[in-house]
Amino acid sequence: MKILISDAFDPSLPSKLEAFGEVIDDKERLPEVDVVLVRSKTKCTRDYIDQAKNLRLIIRGGVGLDNIDVEYARSKGIQVFNTASASAVAVAELAFALMISVPTRIVEGHIGMTQREWLKKQLKRTELMGKTLGLIGAGNIGTELARRGIGFGMRVIAFDPLLKSHECVDLVTIDELFAESDYISLHVPLTDTTKAMINSDTIGQMKDGVVILNTARGGCVDEEDMAEALKSGKVRAYATDVWYSDPPDPTCPLYDAPNVIMTPHIGASSSENMLRIGDVVVRILEDFDQQTA
Ligand code: NAD
C-alpha cells in the first residue's frame, strides 16, 4: 500500500505508518497512492479525486470533512474517515482561553504593558462565576467546554436540536439561549442551517454586552454584521479562531472592529492533539488493512 501524507501531521507519524507500506510526501505522486492523509490545506475536490486513480481511502486528521467531496469520493468506492473526537480537548481549551481572556482583560493589559502603559485604573474586570454560558452545538467540543465552564461556577445551557438529553447541561431553545446567555460559544459544523447563523437579526435577540466565541467555522458568523455589533457595543467582544478563509482577506472587517480577539485557526494545533490524531490514523489504517487483506 502507498500512503501519501499531504498535510502537516506529527513528525512521529511517518515511522508509525511504515508497517502498512510505503509512506511518501511527494504530492506529484498522487496518481499512484492508495491512501491519502489530509488536514485542512489539501482540498479533495472532484478534480483531485479524479487524478488519484488508485485511491481507496482518505483520512482527514481533524473534525469536519468540509475540504473533501465526500459524496463523490464514496461514489468512486473511496472510504472517507476523520479523527472526530480526538481534537475536543485542544479546541475546548482554546475556546475556554478565549472566553476567560475577555473578563480578565488579559489582552488589553498585555498590549498596554508592551506600550509602557499602566492601565490599572482603566481595566475594570468581571468574573465568569455565576454567568451563563450558552453553547450552540453540544457535541464533543461543546461538552468539553461545558465541563470547564461548570468547573468555573458558570451556568451552562445548550441549543442542539439533534440531542434529546445531555450529561451536564440543560438543553434549551435557540430563543432561550439568545435571551439568557452572557457568553455564547459556537460548536457546530458549517452547514446550510448554521451558515451566518450569527447575524444582525440573531444578535438583536441577545443580551446587550454579550460575548461571542467562535472556534467552529468562520462562516457561521456574518463578519460584517459582527463588526457593526462590536462598533455599537451590542456585542462586548468577539473572540474567534476561525475565518471565512485561512488566512482572512486583508479587507476582513473584523481587523478594524473594536474588542475582537483573534487567533490564526490554532484550535486543534496542540502537540498532544497531533499525537492523538496520529493514533486514530493508525487505528483506521489497521482496520482498513484487515478489510483489504
Ligand atoms: P460534534 O459533531 O461532536 O458536535 C457538533 C454538534 O453540533 C452535534 O451535537 C450536532 O447535533 C450539533 N449541531 C448540528 N447542527 C446544529 C445546529 N444547526 N444548531 C445547533 N447544534 C447543531 O463536533 P465537534 O467535535 O464538537 O466539533 C464542532 C465543530 O468545531 C466542527 O464541526 C468544526 O467545524 C469545529 N472545529 C474547529 C477546530 C478549530 O481548529 N478551531 C477544530 C476542530 C473542530
Coordinates of C-alpha atoms and ligand atoms in Angstrom, one line a residue:
M1 CA 0.0 0.0 0.0
K2 CA 1.2 3.5 -0.8
I3 CA 0.3 6.3 1.7
L4 CA 0.6 10.0 0.8
I5 CA 0.9 12.4 3.8
S6 CA -0.3 15.5 2.1
D7 CA -0.6 18.0 5.0
A8 CA 1.2 18.6 8.3
F9 CA 0.9 15.8 10.9
D10 CA 3.0 14.9 13.9
P11 CA 6.6 14.2 12.8
S12 CA 6.4 10.8 14.5
L13 CA 3.6 9.6 12.2
P14 CA 5.5 8.5 9.1
S15 CA 7.6 5.9 11.0
K16 CA 4.3 4.6 12.6
L17 CA 2.8 4.1 9.2
E18 CA 5.7 2.3 7.6
A19 CA 4.2 -1.0 8.9
F20 CA 1.4 -0.5 6.3
G21 CA 3.5 0.2 3.3
E22 CA 5.4 3.0 1.5
V23 CA 4.9 6.4 3.1
I24 CA 5.5 9.4 0.9
D25 CA 5.0 13.2 1.0
D26 CA 5.6 13.9 -2.7
K27 CA 2.2 15.3 -3.9
E28 CA 3.2 14.7 -7.6
R29 CA 2.8 11.0 -6.9
L30 CA -0.9 11.3 -6.1
P31 CA -2.0 9.1 -9.1
E32 CA 0.0 6.1 -7.5
V33 CA -1.3 6.2 -3.9
D34 CA -3.9 4.0 -2.2
V35 CA -4.3 6.2 0.9
V36 CA -4.1 10.0 1.3
L37 CA -3.8 11.8 4.7
V38 CA -5.0 15.4 4.8
R39 CA -5.8 18.0 7.4
S40 CA -7.3 21.3 6.2
K41 CA -4.9 22.5 3.5
T42 CA -5.4 19.8 0.8
K43 CA -8.8 20.1 -0.9
C44 CA -10.0 16.8 -2.1
T45 CA -12.2 18.1 -4.9
R46 CA -13.6 16.1 -7.8
D47 CA -10.5 17.0 -9.9
Y48 CA -8.2 15.9 -7.1
I49 CA -10.0 12.6 -6.7
D50 CA -10.0 12.0 -10.5
Q51 CA -6.2 12.4 -10.5
A52 CA -5.9 9.8 -7.8
K53 CA -6.6 6.8 -9.9
N54 CA -5.7 4.2 -7.3
L55 CA -7.2 5.9 -4.2
R56 CA -9.1 3.7 -1.8
L57 CA -9.0 5.7 1.5
I58 CA -8.9 9.3 2.5
I59 CA -8.2 10.1 6.2
R60 CA -8.7 13.7 7.4
G61 CA -6.8 14.4 10.6
G62 CA -9.5 16.7 12.2
V63 CA -13.2 17.0 12.9
G64 CA -15.1 18.2 9.8
L65 CA -15.0 16.8 6.3
D66 CA -15.6 20.2 4.7
N67 CA -12.4 20.0 2.5
I68 CA -13.4 16.7 1.0
D69 CA -16.1 16.0 -1.7
V70 CA -17.3 13.0 0.4
E71 CA -20.2 12.1 -1.9
Y72 CA -18.0 12.0 -5.0
A73 CA -15.3 10.1 -3.2
R74 CA -17.8 7.5 -1.9
S75 CA -19.4 7.2 -5.4
K76 CA -15.9 6.1 -6.6
G77 CA -15.7 3.5 -3.8
I78 CA -13.2 5.5 -1.8
Q79 CA -13.7 5.3 2.0
V80 CA -13.5 8.6 3.9
F81 CA -12.8 9.0 7.6
N82 CA -11.9 11.8 10.0
T83 CA -10.5 11.6 13.6
A84 CA -13.7 13.0 15.0
S85 CA -13.3 13.2 18.8
A86 CA -9.5 13.4 19.0
S87 CA -9.4 17.3 18.9
A88 CA -12.1 18.0 21.5
V89 CA -9.8 18.9 24.4
A90 CA -7.5 21.0 22.3
V91 CA -10.3 23.1 20.8
A92 CA -12.2 23.3 24.1
E93 CA -9.1 24.6 25.9
L94 CA -8.7 27.3 23.3
A95 CA -12.4 28.2 23.5
F96 CA -12.0 28.5 27.2
A97 CA -8.9 30.6 26.9
L98 CA -10.7 33.0 24.5
M99 CA -13.6 33.2 26.9
I100 CA -11.6 33.9 30.1
S101 CA -9.4 36.4 28.3
V102 CA -12.4 38.8 28.0
P103 CA -13.4 39.3 31.6
T104 CA -9.8 39.1 32.8
R105 CA -8.8 41.7 30.2
I106 CA -5.5 40.0 29.7
V107 CA -5.1 41.1 26.0
E108 CA -5.6 44.8 26.7
G109 CA -3.4 44.6 29.8
H110 CA -0.7 42.9 27.8
I111 CA -0.9 45.3 24.9
G112 CA -0.8 48.3 27.3
M113 CA 2.3 46.9 29.1
T114 CA 4.1 46.4 25.7
Q115 CA 3.5 50.1 25.1
R116 CA 4.7 51.0 28.7
E117 CA 1.1 52.0 29.6
W118 CA -0.1 51.2 33.2
L119 CA -3.9 50.6 32.6
K120 CA -4.6 49.5 36.2
K121 CA -7.5 52.1 36.6
Q122 CA -9.0 51.6 33.1
L123 CA -9.1 47.8 33.1
K124 CA -12.1 47.0 35.3
R125 CA -12.6 43.3 35.4
T126 CA -15.6 41.0 35.8
E127 CA -15.7 37.2 36.6
L128 CA -17.0 34.1 34.8
M129 CA -18.5 32.7 38.0
G130 CA -22.3 33.0 38.1
K131 CA -22.5 33.9 34.4
T132 CA -24.5 31.9 31.8
L133 CA -22.6 30.2 29.0
G134 CA -24.8 29.2 26.0
L135 CA -23.4 26.6 23.7
I136 CA -24.7 26.3 20.2
G137 CA -23.8 22.7 19.5
A138 CA -23.1 20.3 22.4
G139 CA -21.1 17.5 20.8
N140 CA -17.6 16.6 21.7
I141 CA -16.1 20.1 21.9
G142 CA -19.1 21.8 23.3
T143 CA -19.2 19.1 26.1
E144 CA -15.6 19.6 27.0
L145 CA -16.1 23.4 27.2
A146 CA -19.3 22.8 29.3
R147 CA -17.2 20.8 31.8
R148 CA -14.7 23.7 32.1
G149 CA -17.4 26.3 32.4
I150 CA -19.1 24.4 35.2
G151 CA -15.8 24.0 36.9
F152 CA -15.6 27.8 37.0
G153 CA -19.0 28.2 38.5
M154 CA -20.9 29.1 35.3
R155 CA -24.4 28.0 34.5
V156 CA -24.2 26.2 31.1
I157 CA -27.1 25.8 28.7
A158 CA -27.0 24.5 25.2
F159 CA -29.1 24.5 22.0
D160 CA -28.6 21.3 20.0
P161 CA -31.6 20.1 18.0
L162 CA -30.1 16.7 17.5
L163 CA -29.8 15.9 21.2
K164 CA -32.7 14.7 23.4
S165 CA -30.6 15.0 26.6
H166 CA -27.1 15.9 27.7
E167 CA -24.8 14.7 30.5
C168 CA -24.1 18.0 32.1
V169 CA -26.0 20.9 30.6
D170 CA -29.7 22.0 30.2
L171 CA -30.9 21.9 26.6
V172 CA -32.9 25.0 25.7
T173 CA -34.4 26.5 22.6
I174 CA -32.3 28.9 20.5
D175 CA -34.5 31.8 21.6
E176 CA -33.9 30.9 25.3
L177 CA -30.2 30.6 24.6
F178 CA -30.0 34.0 22.9
A179 CA -32.1 35.7 25.7
E180 CA -30.3 34.2 28.7
S181 CA -26.6 33.9 27.7
D182 CA -23.8 36.2 28.8
Y183 CA -21.3 34.2 26.7
I184 CA -22.3 32.3 23.6
S185 CA -19.9 29.8 22.1
L186 CA -20.3 28.1 18.7
H187 CA -19.5 24.3 18.3
V188 CA -21.5 23.4 15.2
P189 CA -20.4 22.2 11.7
L190 CA -20.8 24.7 8.8
T191 CA -24.0 23.7 7.1
D192 CA -26.8 25.4 5.2
T193 CA -28.5 25.9 8.6
T194 CA -25.5 27.2 10.5
K195 CA -24.1 29.4 7.8
A196 CA -24.2 33.1 9.0
M197 CA -26.5 31.9 11.9
I198 CA -25.0 34.8 14.0
N199 CA -26.1 37.9 12.1
S200 CA -27.7 41.2 12.9
D201 CA -31.1 39.6 13.5
T202 CA -29.9 36.9 15.9
I203 CA -27.5 39.3 17.6
G204 CA -30.6 41.6 18.1
Q205 CA -32.2 38.8 20.2
M206 CA -29.1 38.6 22.6
K207 CA -28.3 40.4 25.8
D208 CA -26.7 43.8 25.5
G209 CA -22.9 43.3 26.0
V210 CA -22.9 39.6 25.1
V211 CA -19.6 38.0 24.4
I212 CA -19.4 35.6 21.4
L213 CA -16.8 32.9 20.9
N214 CA -16.2 31.1 17.7
T215 CA -13.9 28.1 17.4
A216 CA -16.3 26.3 15.0
R217 CA -16.2 27.8 11.5
G218 CA -15.8 31.5 10.3
G219 CA -18.8 31.1 8.0
C220 CA -21.2 30.6 11.0
V221 CA -20.9 34.3 11.8
D222 CA -21.7 37.2 9.4
E223 CA -18.4 39.2 9.8
E224 CA -19.9 42.5 8.5
D225 CA -22.8 42.2 11.0
M226 CA -20.5 41.3 13.8
A227 CA -18.2 44.3 13.1
E228 CA -21.2 46.6 13.3
A229 CA -22.4 45.0 16.5
L230 CA -19.0 45.4 18.1
K231 CA -18.8 49.1 17.0
S232 CA -22.3 49.8 18.5
G233 CA -21.3 47.9 21.8
K234 CA -24.2 45.5 21.4
V235 CA -21.6 42.7 21.4
R236 CA -18.9 43.4 24.1
A237 CA -16.3 41.1 22.5
Y238 CA -15.9 38.6 19.7
A239 CA -13.2 36.1 20.2
T240 CA -12.5 34.0 17.1
D241 CA -10.1 31.3 15.9
V242 CA -11.9 30.8 12.6
W243 CA -12.4 32.9 9.4
Y244 CA -14.1 33.0 6.1
S245 CA -10.7 31.9 4.7
D246 CA -7.4 31.0 6.2
P247 CA -5.8 33.5 6.4
P248 CA -8.6 36.1 6.3
D249 CA -8.7 38.5 3.4
P250 CA -6.9 41.8 4.3
T251 CA -10.3 43.6 3.9
C252 CA -11.9 41.4 6.6
P253 CA -14.0 43.9 8.6
L254 CA -13.0 42.3 11.9
Y255 CA -9.4 43.6 11.6
D256 CA -10.7 47.1 12.2
A257 CA -13.5 46.4 14.6
P258 CA -13.1 47.1 18.4
N259 CA -12.9 44.3 21.0
V260 CA -12.0 41.4 18.7
I261 CA -9.6 38.7 20.0
M262 CA -8.1 36.8 17.1
T263 CA -6.1 33.6 16.7
P264 CA -5.0 32.0 13.5
H265 CA -7.0 28.8 13.4
I266 CA -4.9 27.0 16.1
G267 CA -7.8 25.2 17.9
A268 CA -6.6 21.8 17.0
S269 CA -2.8 22.6 17.0
S270 CA -1.7 21.3 20.4
S271 CA 1.2 18.8 20.3
E272 CA -0.9 16.4 22.4
N273 CA -3.7 16.5 19.9
M274 CA -1.3 15.9 16.9
L275 CA -0.2 12.7 18.7
R276 CA -3.9 11.7 19.4
I277 CA -4.8 12.3 15.7
G278 CA -1.8 10.1 14.7
D279 CA -3.0 7.3 17.0
V280 CA -6.5 7.4 15.4
V281 CA -5.0 7.4 11.9
V282 CA -3.1 4.3 12.8
R283 CA -6.3 2.6 14.1
I284 CA -8.2 3.5 10.9
L285 CA -5.3 2.1 8.8
E286 CA -5.3 -1.2 10.9
D287 CA -9.0 -1.7 10.2
F288 CA -8.6 -0.8 6.5
D289 CA -5.6 -3.2 6.2
Q290 CA -7.6 -6.1 7.8
Q291 CA -10.6 -5.4 5.5
T292 CA -8.5 -5.5 2.4
A293 CA -6.1 -8.3 3.4
Ligands
NAD1 P1 -19.6 17.1 17.0 O1 -20.1 16.5 15.8 O2 -19.2 16.3 18.2 O3 -20.7 18.2 17.6 C1 -21.4 19.1 16.8 C2 -22.8 19.2 17.4 O4 -23.4 20.3 16.7 C3 -23.6 18.0 17.3 O5 -24.0 17.6 18.6 C4 -24.8 18.4 16.4 O6 -26.0 17.8 16.9 C5 -24.8 19.9 16.7 N1 -25.5 20.7 15.6 C6 -25.5 20.4 14.3 N2 -26.3 21.4 13.6 C7 -26.7 22.2 14.6 C8 -27.5 23.4 14.6 N3 -28.0 23.9 13.5 N4 -27.7 24.1 15.8 C9 -27.1 23.6 17.0 N5 -26.4 22.4 17.0 C10 -26.2 21.8 15.9 O7 -18.4 18.1 16.6 P2 -17.3 18.7 17.5 O8 -16.1 17.8 17.5 O9 -17.8 19.2 18.7 O10 -16.8 19.9 16.5 C11 -17.7 21.1 16.3 C12 -17.1 21.9 15.2 O11 -15.9 22.5 15.7 C13 -16.7 21.2 14.0 O12 -17.8 20.9 13.1 C14 -15.7 22.1 13.3 O13 -16.4 23.0 12.5 C15 -15.1 22.9 14.5 N6 -13.7 22.6 14.8 C16 -12.8 23.7 14.8 C17 -11.5 23.4 15.1 C18 -10.5 24.6 15.2 O14 -9.4 24.4 14.9 N7 -10.9 25.7 15.6 C19 -11.0 22.1 15.3 C20 -11.9 21.1 15.3 C21 -13.3 21.3 15.0

